[in-house]
XYZ file of C-alpha atoms in Angstrom:
385
model
C 95.492 99.911 146.290
C 98.527 99.751 143.974
C 100.922 100.213 146.739
C 99.291 97.141 148.464
C 99.237 95.215 145.225
C 95.488 95.105 145.309
C 94.555 94.784 141.647
C 90.729 94.926 141.496
C 88.424 97.533 142.716
C 84.693 96.269 142.807
C 82.665 99.509 142.596
C 79.140 99.028 144.068
C 77.867 102.081 142.076
C 74.065 102.100 142.693
C 71.920 101.178 145.574
C 68.800 102.455 147.312
C 70.243 105.342 148.692
C 71.808 106.822 145.433
C 72.216 106.544 141.735
C 75.404 108.555 141.265
C 76.449 107.723 137.690
C 75.503 109.720 134.696
C 73.226 107.801 132.293
C 72.787 110.070 129.130
C 69.737 108.279 127.704
C 67.824 108.513 131.024
C 69.279 111.680 132.956
C 66.748 111.608 135.649
C 68.250 108.479 137.014
C 71.204 110.661 138.114
C 69.690 114.056 138.359
C 66.875 112.813 140.715
C 68.511 109.784 142.116
C 72.054 110.812 143.192
C 72.463 111.156 146.945
C 68.823 111.619 147.376
C 68.674 110.109 150.912
C 71.760 111.677 152.270
C 74.000 110.111 154.913
C 71.683 108.299 157.390
C 71.803 104.966 159.019
C 70.610 103.451 162.251
C 68.450 106.790 162.797
C 71.997 108.459 163.067
C 73.235 111.536 161.052
C 76.806 111.757 159.640
C 78.835 114.533 160.715
C 79.974 115.107 157.211
C 78.784 117.434 154.276
C 76.586 115.655 151.858
C 74.885 117.363 148.808
C 72.126 115.534 147.181
C 72.492 115.420 143.426
C 76.266 114.919 143.366
C 77.074 112.242 140.718
C 79.983 111.089 138.504
C 79.852 112.341 134.942
C 80.845 109.799 132.237
C 84.071 112.007 131.714
C 85.068 111.543 135.307
C 84.283 107.760 135.156
C 86.459 107.573 132.199
C 89.311 109.460 134.035
C 89.036 107.079 137.111
C 89.176 104.123 134.898
C 92.277 105.342 133.135
C 93.856 106.492 136.568
C 93.279 102.989 137.853
C 94.641 101.277 134.853
C 97.846 103.174 134.875
C 98.410 101.881 138.427
C 97.537 98.227 137.695
C 94.029 98.304 139.095
C 90.938 96.805 137.292
C 87.514 98.341 138.073
C 84.480 95.959 138.009
C 81.223 98.014 138.055
C 78.200 96.905 139.861
C 74.636 97.883 138.867
C 72.497 96.116 141.629
C 69.173 94.705 140.400
C 66.418 93.922 140.639
C 66.624 94.862 144.449
C 68.278 97.919 145.919
C 66.648 100.250 143.253
C 64.896 102.628 145.294
C 66.907 105.383 143.797
C 65.791 104.594 140.218
C 62.388 105.416 141.039
C 63.191 109.121 142.065
C 63.284 109.850 138.454
C 61.273 107.192 136.863
C 58.387 106.147 139.436
C 56.791 103.975 136.919
C 59.553 101.245 136.894
C 59.529 100.847 140.749
C 57.308 98.410 142.538
C 54.311 99.990 144.514
C 54.396 98.625 148.084
C 53.577 101.446 150.769
C 52.914 99.032 153.541
C 56.148 97.321 153.075
C 57.923 100.627 153.030
C 56.297 101.634 156.102
C 57.121 98.382 157.838
C 60.824 98.515 156.742
C 61.105 102.311 157.544
C 60.110 101.601 160.959
C 63.024 99.401 161.547
C 65.999 100.373 163.719
C 67.793 101.528 160.546
C 65.107 103.799 159.299
C 64.772 104.863 155.635
C 68.288 103.484 154.979
C 67.255 99.924 154.607
C 63.952 100.347 152.566
C 64.853 97.934 149.837
C 62.603 98.431 146.590
C 62.726 96.114 143.681
C 62.127 96.986 140.007
C 58.552 96.458 138.536
C 59.407 93.809 135.994
C 55.847 93.812 134.392
C 56.413 97.012 132.601
C 58.398 97.255 129.225
C 59.949 100.624 130.261
C 61.856 99.012 133.055
C 63.748 96.762 130.725
C 64.273 99.682 128.119
C 66.014 101.529 131.166
C 67.907 98.639 132.334
C 69.162 98.064 128.691
C 70.337 101.748 128.478
C 72.158 101.611 131.884
C 73.814 98.298 131.048
C 74.885 99.588 127.634
C 76.422 102.864 128.862
C 78.027 101.231 131.961
C 79.553 98.531 129.509
C 81.143 101.291 127.430
C 82.653 103.047 130.389
C 84.352 100.013 132.002
C 86.381 97.941 129.916
C 86.822 95.072 132.490
C 85.462 91.747 131.298
C 83.187 91.315 134.302
C 79.931 93.193 135.205
C 78.458 92.779 138.421
C 74.613 92.847 138.477
C 73.808 92.397 142.244
C 70.949 89.925 142.853
C 71.282 90.153 146.615
C 68.716 90.657 149.462
C 65.347 90.024 147.856
C 62.393 90.706 150.038
C 59.145 89.030 148.404
C 56.756 91.362 150.613
C 57.037 94.280 148.140
C 56.152 92.212 144.910
C 53.312 90.458 147.029
C 51.795 93.580 147.895
C 52.023 95.074 144.318
C 48.830 93.458 143.137
C 48.788 95.589 139.665
C 52.159 94.248 138.975
C 51.232 90.587 139.708
C 48.216 90.853 137.395
C 50.363 92.460 134.533
C 52.968 89.601 135.012
C 50.561 87.058 134.396
C 50.124 88.446 130.746
C 53.921 87.339 130.263
C 54.104 84.236 132.634
C 51.869 81.371 133.043
C 53.292 80.808 136.508
C 54.330 83.872 138.659
C 55.896 82.730 141.861
C 58.674 85.011 143.198
C 61.374 82.499 141.812
C 59.697 82.469 138.505
C 59.685 86.092 138.407
C 63.309 86.492 139.388
C 64.386 83.934 136.850
C 62.402 85.821 134.224
C 64.266 89.048 135.189
C 67.690 87.289 135.091
C 66.941 85.667 131.785
C 66.063 89.057 130.302
C 69.279 90.501 131.810
C 71.375 87.912 130.207
C 69.608 88.510 126.913
C 70.618 92.242 127.194
C 74.180 91.454 127.865
C 74.306 89.022 125.190
C 72.992 91.623 122.622
C 75.306 94.155 123.904
C 78.222 91.798 123.637
C 77.448 91.040 120.122
C 76.740 94.603 118.960
C 79.988 95.803 120.544
C 82.222 92.769 119.621
C 83.231 92.262 123.254
C 82.195 89.781 125.981
C 81.734 90.173 129.756
C 81.223 87.581 132.422
C 78.428 88.111 134.892
C 78.900 88.352 138.591
C 76.295 88.015 141.269
C 76.067 88.110 144.935
C 75.467 84.638 146.532
C 71.862 84.912 147.104
C 71.307 84.591 143.376
C 72.497 81.033 143.671
C 71.050 80.009 147.080
C 67.700 81.569 146.285
C 67.427 79.241 143.203
C 67.842 82.046 140.459
C 70.883 81.001 138.640
C 71.460 77.358 139.494
C 69.915 75.994 136.439
C 72.027 78.061 133.876
C 74.495 76.254 131.730
C 77.031 79.135 131.392
C 78.819 78.246 134.506
C 82.258 79.385 133.234
C 80.844 82.868 132.365
C 78.956 83.327 135.795
C 80.841 84.381 138.880
C 79.402 84.228 142.556
C 80.512 86.576 145.236
C 80.202 85.080 148.675
C 79.557 87.322 151.445
C 77.257 85.447 153.891
C 78.528 82.462 155.911
C 75.065 80.792 155.704
C 75.728 80.507 151.869
C 79.193 79.358 151.942
C 78.759 75.658 151.903
C 76.209 75.342 149.098
C 77.741 77.882 146.958
C 81.161 76.709 147.003
C 79.927 73.175 146.318
C 78.575 74.300 142.868
C 80.445 74.514 139.580
C 80.571 78.286 139.579
C 83.866 80.380 139.971
C 83.579 82.422 143.041
C 85.289 85.264 144.902
C 85.297 85.199 148.659
C 84.233 88.099 150.818
C 82.826 86.170 153.773
C 85.064 87.168 156.799
C 86.516 90.221 155.196
C 84.159 92.961 155.797
C 85.564 96.198 156.701
C 82.956 98.254 157.874
C 81.211 98.907 161.528
C 78.952 95.982 161.515
C 82.114 93.988 161.771
C 84.310 96.309 163.838
C 85.310 93.544 166.233
C 87.370 92.190 163.339
C 90.736 93.907 163.866
C 93.713 93.679 161.381
C 95.095 90.309 162.899
C 91.810 88.505 161.805
C 92.344 89.768 158.429
C 96.045 88.568 158.279
C 95.369 85.179 159.752
C 91.815 84.089 158.026
C 92.065 81.474 155.387
C 89.854 82.710 152.462
C 89.203 79.047 151.365
C 87.965 78.062 155.104
C 84.747 75.964 154.544
C 85.480 75.423 150.771
C 85.460 71.738 149.655
C 89.058 70.898 148.520
C 87.848 69.669 145.172
C 86.448 73.149 144.384
C 89.507 75.254 145.289
C 90.254 75.578 141.615
C 87.107 77.719 141.298
C 88.607 80.333 143.708
C 89.240 83.477 141.817
C 90.333 85.610 144.745
C 89.175 87.129 147.907
C 87.622 90.682 148.289
C 87.304 93.131 151.364
C 84.111 94.926 151.308
C 83.463 98.371 152.965
C 79.946 99.978 153.341
C 78.525 103.036 155.003
C 81.805 105.060 155.086
C 82.504 108.483 153.914
C 85.342 109.942 151.871
C 86.265 112.644 154.746
C 86.479 112.178 158.485
C 82.933 111.870 159.841
C 80.913 110.180 162.674
C 77.438 109.028 163.189
C 75.273 108.971 166.351
C 73.939 105.588 166.302
C 70.777 104.361 167.948
C 71.879 100.853 168.902
C 69.642 97.585 169.287
C 69.831 98.096 173.109
C 68.307 101.597 172.684
C 71.693 102.989 173.850
C 73.375 105.986 171.603
C 76.992 105.859 170.645
C 79.273 107.862 168.323
C 80.853 105.798 165.593
C 83.764 107.238 163.533
C 82.981 106.575 159.691
C 85.820 108.215 157.809
C 87.359 105.784 155.202
C 90.955 106.435 155.926
C 90.417 106.020 159.699
C 88.631 102.759 159.329
C 89.898 100.468 156.633
C 93.816 100.698 155.996
C 95.040 98.575 158.960
C 92.670 95.799 157.802
C 93.583 96.244 154.167
C 97.193 96.158 154.625
C 96.768 92.680 156.535
C 94.280 91.532 154.100
C 96.611 92.121 150.998
C 99.309 90.304 152.857
C 97.314 87.461 153.590
C 95.838 86.854 150.127
C 98.905 87.516 148.192
C 101.321 85.385 150.505
C 99.070 82.554 151.165
C 99.187 79.821 154.081
C 102.796 80.407 154.684
C 102.243 83.591 156.712
C 99.070 82.614 158.615
C 101.046 80.783 161.344
C 103.158 83.824 162.094
C 103.222 85.304 165.432
C 102.021 88.741 166.133
C 105.446 89.806 167.380
C 107.036 88.936 164.030
C 104.427 90.565 161.875
C 104.069 93.751 163.902
C 107.084 95.359 162.526
C 106.224 94.677 158.764
C 102.688 96.209 159.249
C 104.022 99.115 161.143
C 106.621 99.798 158.373
C 103.767 99.793 155.640
C 101.572 102.203 157.846
C 104.731 104.411 158.070
C 105.103 104.494 154.391
C 101.297 105.075 153.695
C 101.183 107.884 156.300
C 104.072 109.539 154.452
C 101.920 109.612 151.488
C 99.631 111.681 153.339
C 96.912 109.096 154.155
C 95.267 110.013 157.337
C 95.107 106.579 158.946
C 95.545 105.591 162.611
C 98.927 104.627 164.097
C 99.698 100.949 163.981
C 98.715 98.941 167.046
C 98.860 95.129 168.023
C 95.543 93.353 168.923
C 96.073 93.475 172.556
C 96.527 97.186 172.586
C 93.052 97.788 171.215
C 90.593 99.882 173.100
C 87.724 97.426 173.609
C 85.119 100.176 173.068
C 86.706 101.059 169.709
C 88.666 98.271 168.248
C 89.999 100.500 165.426
C 91.667 102.677 167.708
C 95.114 102.226 169.358
C 95.132 102.269 173.183
C 97.726 103.629 173.745
C 99.004 104.783 170.313
C 102.467 103.946 169.349
């Protein structure tokens, strides 16, 4: 990252599939939740070792933060809430919504258990006790002035099914629509963050995925300057970028397999402000390239695709992302002046950076120009240079 002048690592730490960070006050979060599901997606199995229970100790987190800082890289931690919290319930089932029919329905989807997205039960006090402990410990580990709290991909079916939770929430809220509940949760999160800031003498801005805005959770808040929206979905781009909130653009810059038709040239030529009203360009904080469902070592998955065919997809990080990240970094740092360049003029530059990175031991593919791609595997050169 430092070599490419990429100065921010957004670390999506927790999700349904794993809770891989040590939380000392509630240790069963990581001892029971880390890596519990294993590597699985699209009913495929990864050809890579994976040991449930592997987590980052707080000592390791501090070492990573220091290592990054010495190389000019900030780390923004993300604890995704109130959705994508199934892993929390492995150790503390009392704080997770109870919706077995929803789980069964989601698990029968093409992608199996991987996409069973469970929400926190916001009707029980212990949920907020644990959330406060997590925020407090993560706050102390990461000095960056931004904390990402997720807020994406809310599915109302789970809360709707959990009748007991609905009955309890009426003891707190006179009106308990799904939006009212989500705003209640967000208000509690903001109170926790404000309290932590006051007790620690520091301040953090709050970052959300764009659904928190488009679903109506945060548009009414007053602290627009301390609230940042990360835009990942084209459907939400117009309304989100027309607001008064600062934003980070990820739409069009996804590195993982769902978007494997986007070769490096797309990352080089795409304008991160495409579709953003000119009068709101000043709210643009930067662009972020996102990667999901990849492994730290070379691996593959045998996928069941929507057409019921199977295929092998390579999922090793080094083999999938670096060509795109080289182009992405050059694009975002250099701006409009380079986007009209020809492929032939850009190719020697990209090839030289690839050569340097390979000399550092990064196991990445050889460089190839867009028209030399294997149409069945756009990340592999055909033929290789």
